GROMACS .gro file of C-alpha atoms in nm:
model
  395
    1MET     CA    1  -0.244  -2.809  11.653
    2ALA     CA    2  -0.124  -2.546  11.384
    3PRO     CA    3  -0.181  -2.723  11.031
    4LEU     CA    4  -0.538  -2.831  11.088
    5PRO     CA    5  -0.612  -2.474  11.206
    6MET     CA    6  -0.412  -2.351  10.894
    7ALA     CA    7  -0.659  -2.505  10.631
    8LEU     CA    8  -0.962  -2.344  10.812
    9GLY     CA    9  -0.813  -2.001  10.822
   10CYS     CA   10  -0.763  -2.044  10.430
   11SER     CA   11  -1.089  -2.155  10.385
   12LEU     CA   12  -1.259  -1.835  10.516
   13VAL     CA   13  -0.984  -1.615  10.419
   14GLY     CA   14  -1.183  -1.548  10.052
   15TRP     CA   15  -1.462  -1.332  10.242
   16GLU     CA   16  -1.222  -1.153  10.440
   17MET     CA   17  -1.003  -1.046  10.128
   18ASP     CA   18  -1.315  -0.954   9.908
   19ARG     CA   19  -1.471  -0.736  10.233
   20PHE     CA   20  -1.135  -0.569  10.354
   21GLY     CA   21  -0.888  -0.628  10.083
   22ARG     CA   22  -0.561  -0.790  10.102
   23LYS     CA   23  -0.360  -0.478  10.289
   24ILE     CA   24  -0.605  -0.477  10.567
   25SER     CA   25  -0.638  -0.844  10.596
   26LEU     CA   26  -0.265  -0.900  10.607
   27ILE     CA   27  -0.268  -0.633  10.891
   28LEU     CA   28  -0.546  -0.821  11.091
   29ASN     CA   29  -0.437  -1.147  11.076
   30SER     CA   30  -0.061  -1.005  11.215
   31VAL     CA   31  -0.313  -0.847  11.465
   32VAL     CA   32  -0.415  -1.176  11.581
   33LEU     CA   33  -0.101  -1.358  11.504
   34ILE     CA   34   0.083  -1.168  11.765
   35LEU     CA   35  -0.223  -1.236  12.011
   36GLY     CA   36  -0.142  -1.600  11.952
   37TRP     CA   37   0.248  -1.578  12.021
   38ILE     CA   38   0.172  -1.380  12.386
   39ILE     CA   39  -0.096  -1.648  12.494
   40ILE     CA   40   0.208  -1.942  12.424
   41TYR     CA   41   0.463  -1.678  12.564
   42PHE     CA   42   0.224  -1.685  12.901
   43SER     CA   43   0.066  -2.064  12.887
   44THR     CA   44   0.048  -2.237  13.203
   45SER     CA   45  -0.057  -2.538  13.098
   46VAL     CA   46  -0.119  -2.720  12.787
   47VAL     CA   47  -0.421  -2.592  12.690
   48TYR     CA   48  -0.334  -2.253  12.696
   49LEU     CA   49  -0.025  -2.382  12.454
   50LEU     CA   50  -0.272  -2.572  12.250
   51ILE     CA   51  -0.459  -2.206  12.239
   52GLY     CA   52  -0.208  -2.022  12.140
   53ARG     CA   53  -0.088  -2.297  11.841
   54ALA     CA   54  -0.432  -2.263  11.711
   55ILE     CA   55  -0.497  -1.914  11.681
   56THR     CA   56  -0.134  -1.888  11.548
   57GLY     CA   57  -0.198  -2.212  11.292
   58PHE     CA   58  -0.528  -2.025  11.203
   59CYS     CA   59  -0.355  -1.670  11.119
   60ILE     CA   60  -0.121  -1.825  10.923
   61GLY     CA   61  -0.339  -2.024  10.686
   62GLY     CA   62  -0.495  -1.694  10.648
   63THR     CA   63  -0.182  -1.530  10.534
   64SER     CA   64  -0.081  -1.745  10.351
   65PRO     CA   65  -0.350  -1.687  10.003
   66VAL     CA   66  -0.356  -1.309  10.100
   67ALA     CA   67   0.047  -1.259  10.028
   68SER     CA   68   0.033  -1.514   9.779
   69CYS     CA   69  -0.248  -1.291   9.555
   70TYR     CA   70  -0.155  -0.984   9.677
   71MET     CA   71   0.158  -1.013   9.501
   72ALA     CA   72   0.076  -1.146   9.212
   73GLU     CA   73  -0.160  -0.894   9.145
   74VAL     CA   74   0.079  -0.610   9.212
   75THR     CA   75   0.407  -0.753   9.031
   76SER     CA   76   0.461  -0.701   8.688
   77PRO     CA   77   0.433  -1.014   8.453
   78LYS     CA   78   0.756  -1.032   8.400
   79TYR     CA   79   0.886  -1.034   8.761
   80ARG     CA   80   0.585  -1.211   8.892
   81GLY     CA   81   0.737  -1.582   8.890
   82LEU     CA   82   1.007  -1.436   9.110
   83PHE     CA   83   0.849  -1.248   9.340
   84LEU     CA   84   0.592  -1.596   9.415
   85SER     CA   85   0.862  -1.793   9.413
   86CYS     CA   86   1.025  -1.554   9.687
   87PHE     CA   87   0.719  -1.715   9.929
   88GLY     CA   88   0.928  -2.029   9.998
   89SER     CA   89   1.247  -1.833  10.051
   90GLY     CA   90   1.026  -1.630  10.338
   91ILE     CA   91   0.855  -1.956  10.428
   92ALA     CA   92   1.255  -2.117  10.499
   93PHE     CA   93   1.337  -1.815  10.659
   94GLY     CA   94   1.032  -1.800  10.899
   95LEU     CA   95   1.143  -2.128  10.999
   96PHE     CA   96   1.514  -2.050  11.038
   97LEU     CA   97   1.427  -1.828  11.317
   98PRO     CA   98   1.256  -1.980  11.536
   99HIS     CA   99   1.491  -2.258  11.542
  100LEU     CA  100   1.833  -1.978  11.585
  101PHE     CA  101   1.596  -1.825  11.871
  102GLY     CA  102   1.487  -2.159  12.029
  103THR     CA  103   1.901  -2.292  12.040
  104PHE     CA  104   1.949  -1.998  12.304
  105TRP     CA  105   1.682  -1.918  12.446
  106SER     CA  106   1.403  -2.057  12.602
  107TRP     CA  107   1.066  -2.219  12.418
  108ASN     CA  108   0.789  -1.885  12.586
  109THR     CA  109   1.127  -1.677  12.516
  110THR     CA  110   1.147  -1.755  12.153
  111SER     CA  111   0.770  -1.692  12.108
  112LEU     CA  112   0.773  -1.337  12.243
  113LEU     CA  113   1.072  -1.278  11.997
  114VAL     CA  114   0.939  -1.435  11.681
  115THR     CA  115   0.623  -1.162  11.723
  116ILE     CA  116   0.921  -0.900  11.586
  117CYS     CA  117   0.810  -1.052  11.193
  118PRO     CA  118   0.392  -0.933  11.238
  119ILE     CA  119   0.503  -0.640  11.399
  120ILE     CA  120   0.719  -0.514  11.143
  121CYS     CA  121   0.435  -0.607  10.879
  122ILE     CA  122   0.186  -0.392  11.056
  123ILE     CA  123   0.429  -0.140  11.069
  124LEU     CA  124   0.508  -0.109  10.696
  125MET     CA  125   0.190  -0.206  10.551
  126PRO     CA  126   0.040   0.102  10.640
  127PHE     CA  127   0.264   0.309  10.360
  128ILE     CA  128   0.164   0.021  10.088
  129PRO     CA  129  -0.150   0.068   9.868
  130GLU     CA  130  -0.426  -0.190   9.854
  131SER     CA  131  -0.442  -0.377   9.534
  132HIS     CA  132  -0.538  -0.212   9.222
  133VAL     CA  133  -0.719  -0.540   9.169
  134TRP     CA  134  -0.899  -0.520   9.477
  135TYR     CA  135  -1.039  -0.148   9.388
  136LEU     CA  136  -1.151  -0.252   9.073
  137ASN     CA  137  -1.373  -0.507   9.202
  138LYS     CA  138  -1.541  -0.233   9.408
  139ASN     CA  139  -1.594  -0.014   9.048
  140ASP     CA  140  -1.332   0.227   9.241
  141ILE     CA  141  -1.123   0.309   8.936
  142VAL     CA  142  -0.988   0.653   9.093
  143ASN     CA  143  -0.763   0.426   9.351
  144ALA     CA  144  -0.715   0.128   9.094
  145LYS     CA  145  -0.523   0.391   8.849
  146LYS     CA  146  -0.363   0.544   9.167
  147ALA     CA  147  -0.232   0.191   9.308
  148PHE     CA  148  -0.135   0.078   8.976
  149HIS     CA  149   0.130   0.360   8.901
  150TRP     CA  150   0.259   0.327   9.257
  151PHE     CA  151   0.377  -0.003   9.186
  152ARG     CA  152   0.411  -0.013   8.827
  153GLY     CA  153   0.526   0.348   8.710
  154SER     CA  154   0.359   0.522   8.467
  155GLN     CA  155   0.477   0.262   8.160
  156SER     CA  156   0.215   0.017   8.154
  157GLU     CA  157  -0.073   0.175   8.041
  158GLU     CA  158  -0.130  -0.104   7.774
  159GLU     CA  159  -0.111  -0.371   8.075
  160LEU     CA  160  -0.387  -0.134   8.257
  161GLU     CA  161  -0.605  -0.070   8.013
  162ALA     CA  162  -0.638  -0.443   7.926
  163ILE     CA  163  -0.705  -0.515   8.316
  164LEU     CA  164  -0.938  -0.216   8.305
  165ASP     CA  165  -1.154  -0.415   8.034
  166THR     CA  166  -1.077  -0.756   8.144
  167GLN     CA  167  -1.228  -0.631   8.459
  168SER     CA  168  -1.574  -0.492   8.308
  169LYS     CA  169  -1.594  -0.783   8.098
  170CYS     CA  170  -1.604  -0.984   8.464
  171ILE     CA  171  -1.833  -0.738   8.626
  172LYS     CA  172  -2.168  -0.795   8.381
  173ARG     CA  173  -2.098  -1.178   8.409
  174SER     CA  174  -2.414  -1.296   8.579
  175PHE     CA  175  -2.374  -1.555   8.906
  176ARG     CA  176  -2.500  -1.860   8.664
  177ASP     CA  177  -2.178  -1.803   8.416
  178SER     CA  178  -1.973  -1.741   8.726
  179TYR     CA  179  -2.125  -2.095   8.879
  180LYS     CA  180  -2.035  -2.251   8.534
  181ASP     CA  181  -1.692  -2.156   8.549
  182TYR     CA  182  -1.590  -2.449   8.837
  183LEU     CA  183  -1.741  -2.688   8.584
  184LYS     CA  184  -1.508  -2.651   8.321
  185PRO     CA  185  -1.154  -2.805   8.249
  186THR     CA  186  -0.999  -2.478   8.294
  187PHE     CA  187  -1.114  -2.528   8.675
  188TYR     CA  188  -1.067  -2.868   8.755
  189LYS     CA  189  -0.781  -2.986   8.514
  190PRO     CA  190  -0.503  -2.717   8.736
  191LEU     CA  191  -0.684  -2.763   9.061
  192MET     CA  192  -0.584  -3.132   9.019
  193ILE     CA  193  -0.232  -3.098   8.881
  194LEU     CA  194  -0.170  -2.791   9.232
  195ASN     CA  195  -0.305  -3.082   9.468
  196LEU     CA  196  -0.120  -3.304   9.325
  197LEU     CA  197   0.237  -3.108   9.372
  198PHE     CA  198   0.075  -2.992   9.746
  199MET     CA  199  -0.014  -3.363   9.862
  200THR     CA  200   0.369  -3.454   9.642
  201VAL     CA  201   0.587  -3.228   9.870
  202GLN     CA  202   0.392  -3.272  10.191
  203PHE     CA  203   0.370  -3.629  10.202
  204SER     CA  204   0.756  -3.652  10.099
  205GLY     CA  205   0.804  -3.556  10.421
  206ASN     CA  206   0.894  -3.187  10.410
  207ASN     CA  207   0.744  -3.058  10.680
  208ALA     CA  208   0.789  -3.373  10.910
  209VAL     CA  209   1.124  -3.310  10.892
  210ILE     CA  210   1.072  -2.948  10.973
  211PHE     CA  211   0.854  -2.978  11.308
  212TYR     CA  212   1.024  -3.265  11.470
  213SER     CA  213   1.404  -3.121  11.324
  214VAL     CA  214   1.559  -3.184  11.671
  215SER     CA  215   1.396  -3.551  11.726
  216ILE     CA  216   1.485  -3.644  11.363
  217MET     CA  217   1.862  -3.512  11.445
  218GLN     CA  218   1.862  -3.719  11.770
  219GLU     CA  219   1.756  -4.033  11.634
  220THR     CA  220   1.933  -3.991  11.250
  221VAL     CA  221   2.276  -3.766  11.301
  222LYS     CA  222   2.465  -3.901  11.580
  223SER     CA  223   2.834  -3.733  11.485
  224LEU     CA  224   2.707  -3.369  11.535
  225ASP     CA  225   2.471  -3.204  11.824
  226LYS     CA  226   2.124  -3.229  11.758
  227TYR     CA  227   2.118  -2.818  11.748
  228ALA     CA  228   2.398  -2.752  11.520
  229ALA     CA  229   2.285  -3.009  11.293
  230MET     CA  230   1.936  -2.881  11.271
  231LEU     CA  231   2.062  -2.518  11.223
  232ILE     CA  232   2.234  -2.666  10.951
  233VAL     CA  233   1.989  -2.790  10.759
  234ASP     CA  234   1.785  -2.441  10.805
  235VAL     CA  235   2.068  -2.218  10.641
  236ILE     CA  236   2.097  -2.473  10.380
  237ARG     CA  237   1.694  -2.433  10.312
  238VAL     CA  238   1.722  -2.083  10.293
  239ILE     CA  239   2.003  -2.040  10.055
  240ILE     CA  240   1.862  -2.288   9.809
  241SER     CA  241   1.524  -2.156   9.814
  242LEU     CA  242   1.669  -1.786   9.744
  243ILE     CA  243   1.887  -1.973   9.449
  244ALA     CA  244   1.554  -2.158   9.343
  245SER     CA  245   1.437  -1.787   9.306
  246GLY     CA  246   1.653  -1.695   9.063
  247PHE     CA  247   1.627  -1.993   8.845
  248ILE     CA  248   1.282  -1.970   8.817
  249GLN     CA  249   1.335  -1.613   8.675
  250LYS     CA  250   1.574  -1.779   8.413
  251TYR     CA  251   1.501  -2.120   8.348
  252LYS     CA  252   1.148  -2.349   8.296
  253VAL     CA  253   0.932  -2.429   8.577
  254ARG     CA  254   0.846  -2.790   8.476
  255PRO     CA  255   1.230  -2.912   8.493
  256LEU     CA  256   1.321  -2.745   8.842
  257ILE     CA  257   1.005  -2.931   8.965
  258MET     CA  258   1.120  -3.310   8.795
  259ILE     CA  259   1.447  -3.223   8.911
  260SER     CA  260   1.352  -3.104   9.249
  261GLY     CA  261   1.112  -3.429   9.297
  262PHE     CA  262   1.291  -3.691   9.155
  263GLY     CA  263   1.608  -3.569   9.363
  264SER     CA  264   1.368  -3.575   9.656
  265ALA     CA  265   1.311  -3.950   9.651
  266LEU     CA  266   1.643  -4.007   9.525
  267SER     CA  267   1.794  -3.848   9.861
  268LEU     CA  268   1.527  -4.017  10.053
  269PHE     CA  269   1.607  -4.334   9.948
  270ILE     CA  270   2.036  -4.278   9.963
  271LEU     CA  271   1.922  -4.117  10.330
  272SER     CA  272   1.770  -4.448  10.434
  273ILE     CA  273   2.072  -4.632  10.314
  274CYS     CA  274   2.319  -4.423  10.481
  275ILE     CA  275   2.143  -4.493  10.875
  276HIS     CA  276   2.112  -4.877  10.771
  277ALA     CA  277   2.439  -4.858  10.724
  278ALA     CA  278   2.515  -4.635  11.037
  279ASN     CA  279   2.342  -4.852  11.287
  280ILE     CA  280   2.549  -5.180  11.155
  281TYR     CA  281   2.914  -4.940  11.171
  282PRO     CA  282   2.829  -4.761  11.445
  283GLU     CA  283   3.210  -4.725  11.527
  284ASN     CA  284   3.287  -4.567  11.211
  285ILE     CA  285   3.295  -4.199  11.220
  286VAL     CA  286   3.248  -4.154  10.857
  287ILE     CA  287   2.945  -4.361  10.795
  288VAL     CA  288   2.814  -4.247  11.052
  289SER     CA  289   2.845  -3.883  10.899
  290LEU     CA  290   2.677  -4.008  10.620
  291PRO     CA  291   2.316  -3.966  10.707
  292LEU     CA  292   2.330  -3.589  10.742
  293PHE     CA  293   2.532  -3.545  10.405
  294ALA     CA  294   2.211  -3.764  10.294
  295LEU     CA  295   1.941  -3.548  10.505
  296LEU     CA  296   2.172  -3.214  10.348
  297MET     CA  297   2.089  -3.376  10.006
  298TYR     CA  298   1.728  -3.371  10.025
  299ILE     CA  299   1.666  -3.062  10.194
  300VAL     CA  300   1.875  -2.925   9.892
  301PHE     CA  301   1.645  -3.085   9.660
  302VAL     CA  302   1.296  -3.039   9.814
  303SER     CA  303   1.366  -2.675   9.883
  304PHE     CA  304   1.489  -2.634   9.485
  305GLY     CA  305   1.109  -2.637   9.352
  306LEU     CA  306   0.856  -2.839   9.550
  307THR     CA  307   0.849  -2.630   9.818
  308SER     CA  308   0.803  -2.287   9.626
  309LEU     CA  309   0.671  -2.365   9.292
  310PRO     CA  310   0.314  -2.522   9.371
  311TRP     CA  311   0.236  -2.168   9.573
  312ALA     CA  312   0.378  -1.952   9.205
  313LEU     CA  313   0.140  -2.212   8.976
  314CYS     CA  314  -0.126  -2.104   9.178
  315GLY     CA  315  -0.125  -1.768   8.996
  316GLU     CA  316  -0.036  -1.935   8.654
  317LEU     CA  317  -0.239  -2.227   8.605
  318PHE     CA  318  -0.593  -2.066   8.682
  319PRO     CA  319  -0.767  -1.820   8.482
  320ALA     CA  320  -0.874  -1.486   8.642
  321GLU     CA  321  -1.258  -1.579   8.724
  322THR     CA  322  -1.159  -1.891   8.928
  323LYS     CA  323  -0.810  -1.831   9.036
  324GLY     CA  324  -0.910  -1.718   9.423
  325ILE     CA  325  -1.142  -1.990   9.446
  326GLY     CA  326  -0.859  -2.225   9.326
  327GLY     CA  327  -0.561  -2.124   9.513
  328ALA     CA  328  -0.799  -2.132   9.877
  329VAL     CA  329  -0.896  -2.466   9.772
  330GLY     CA  330  -0.565  -2.569   9.646
  331ALA     CA  331  -0.384  -2.417  10.001
  332CYS     CA  332  -0.670  -2.616  10.148
  333VAL     CA  333  -0.556  -2.914  10.050
  334ASN     CA  334  -0.185  -2.840  10.127
  335PHE     CA  335  -0.266  -2.770  10.492
  336LEU     CA  336  -0.485  -3.067  10.517
  337SER     CA  337  -0.192  -3.281  10.401
  338PHE     CA  338   0.037  -3.076  10.630
  339PHE     CA  339  -0.207  -3.179  10.895
  340VAL     CA  340  -0.212  -3.570  10.784
  341VAL     CA  341   0.193  -3.634  10.767
  342VAL     CA  342   0.278  -3.431  11.127
  343LYS     CA  343   0.054  -3.625  11.303
  344THR     CA  344   0.116  -3.944  11.168
  345SER     CA  345   0.510  -3.859  11.155
  346LEU     CA  346   0.613  -3.956  11.497
  347ASP     CA  347   0.433  -4.300  11.496
  348MET     CA  348   0.605  -4.345  11.162
  349PHE     CA  349   0.910  -4.337  11.329
  350GLU     CA  350   0.827  -4.506  11.641
  351HIS     CA  351   0.689  -4.827  11.476
  352LEU     CA  352   0.855  -4.831  11.101
  353GLY     CA  353   1.149  -4.690  11.238
  354SER     CA  354   1.362  -4.409  11.049
  355ILE     CA  355   1.463  -4.620  10.773
  356TRP     CA  356   1.118  -4.732  10.623
  357THR     CA  357   0.966  -4.444  10.696
  358PHE     CA  358   1.228  -4.203  10.498
  359ALA     CA  359   1.211  -4.494  10.263
  360THR     CA  360   0.800  -4.433  10.237
  361TYR     CA  361   0.784  -4.041  10.220
  362GLY     CA  362   1.082  -4.118   9.907
  363SER     CA  363   0.836  -4.316   9.761
  364PHE     CA  364   0.512  -4.087   9.770
  365SER     CA  365   0.764  -3.798   9.644
  366LEU     CA  366   0.869  -4.050   9.359
  367ILE     CA  367   0.486  -4.156   9.310
  368GLY     CA  368   0.398  -3.799   9.277
  369THR     CA  369   0.654  -3.680   9.063
  370THR     CA  370   0.607  -3.929   8.785
  371ILE     CA  371   0.259  -3.864   8.780
  372ALA     CA  372   0.340  -3.473   8.766
  373PHE     CA  373   0.575  -3.561   8.489
  374PHE     CA  374   0.287  -3.630   8.244
  375VAL     CA  375   0.048  -3.426   8.326
  376LEU     CA  376   0.213  -3.067   8.392
  377PRO     CA  377   0.243  -2.822   8.128
  378GLU     CA  378   0.521  -2.558   8.070
  379THR     CA  379   0.389  -2.227   8.176
  380LYS     CA  380   0.725  -1.977   8.170
  381GLY     CA  381   0.672  -1.801   7.830
  382ARG     CA  382   0.314  -1.875   7.801
  383THR     CA  383   0.023  -1.625   7.818
  384LEU     CA  384  -0.263  -1.695   8.099
  385ASN     CA  385  -0.479  -1.731   7.719
  386ASP     CA  386  -0.251  -2.018   7.619
  387ILE     CA  387  -0.247  -2.181   7.954
  388GLU     CA  388  -0.672  -2.166   7.939
  389LYS     CA  389  -0.642  -2.346   7.567
  390TYR     CA  390  -0.467  -2.568   7.668
  391PHE     CA  391  -0.667  -2.723   7.952
  392ASN     CA  392  -0.960  -2.666   7.745
  393SER     CA  393  -0.802  -2.912   7.451
  394ASN     CA  394  -0.871  -3.309   7.529
  395THR     CA  395  -0.478  -3.333   7.623
   0.00000   0.00000   0.00000
């Protein structure tokens, strides 16, 4: 019930960002998000649970593009990749909290406790300026300069002048010129690559493991308490996502995605073999413990790049004039794939069993990463103009 409204939320958030700004959009989404969790807390039937879950899903879908857009706009080019990759770390920590609370408290108490995050957002966001890019879109040069200097200091005047020059050119563009931008290879080529990466991470089963952690642990890991195993996986996911953020700042993006994708496929195949071995030798403590280690290996690899790097690439692959629509469409495809995976995963586990389900997810990861190997360009160290020229070529 959550992923489908996420797709709707990210589809409509473009208007909200343009009308109210990035800052106000984040605050408004946080207020409605709290309302959704409160409805879940007071739920007396499944109907109210579904309503609350739909509201929270819609808000998260709307928050994701706003947050990534805001970070991409206000951070300096030197650290932009690092901050955008932290998006994945935030998701990992946000998944860990309700799993931690749910281990010790009831589901309705947990739904009340997780409102801490949007409450903090509502309290702190008023102290932070609006994005200077939004001010420029509204032709408010004075506030744009103030916001830019608040975020970057007074040492980046050249960058500010370049932004002002680019913005003045965008303002002079006609609707016909803007429409033609979406028919160019600089839009549809990166969009196809981005959709490929989002679909690869989703159909590799990442969110199926997240949404049904307890059920999967109960089926897969029989040598350890299912809640303890789930928390171990969550902690490792947070740690690896933080490490990956540091690696992105230092190393190239393309090799990290290849390692993450092929490593995820390999670990899922190993997990299938380990589950099969554990079913054959249920009395052997060592063999029965192997599925947990294989599952942890998968979490390490998928969190190393696939879960965070596509979000970072949203701000790098598209030219400025199509970045908003391109990112929104990519996020929408991501959440629709998210919905399909979590909707079908329980049936797959029931009818195919854990062995073939994980093998299927591994096959998707292998195929998607193999295609990405041939089409994904390296973006680190290249200007946006260089990337635009790459997609304009016949490569």
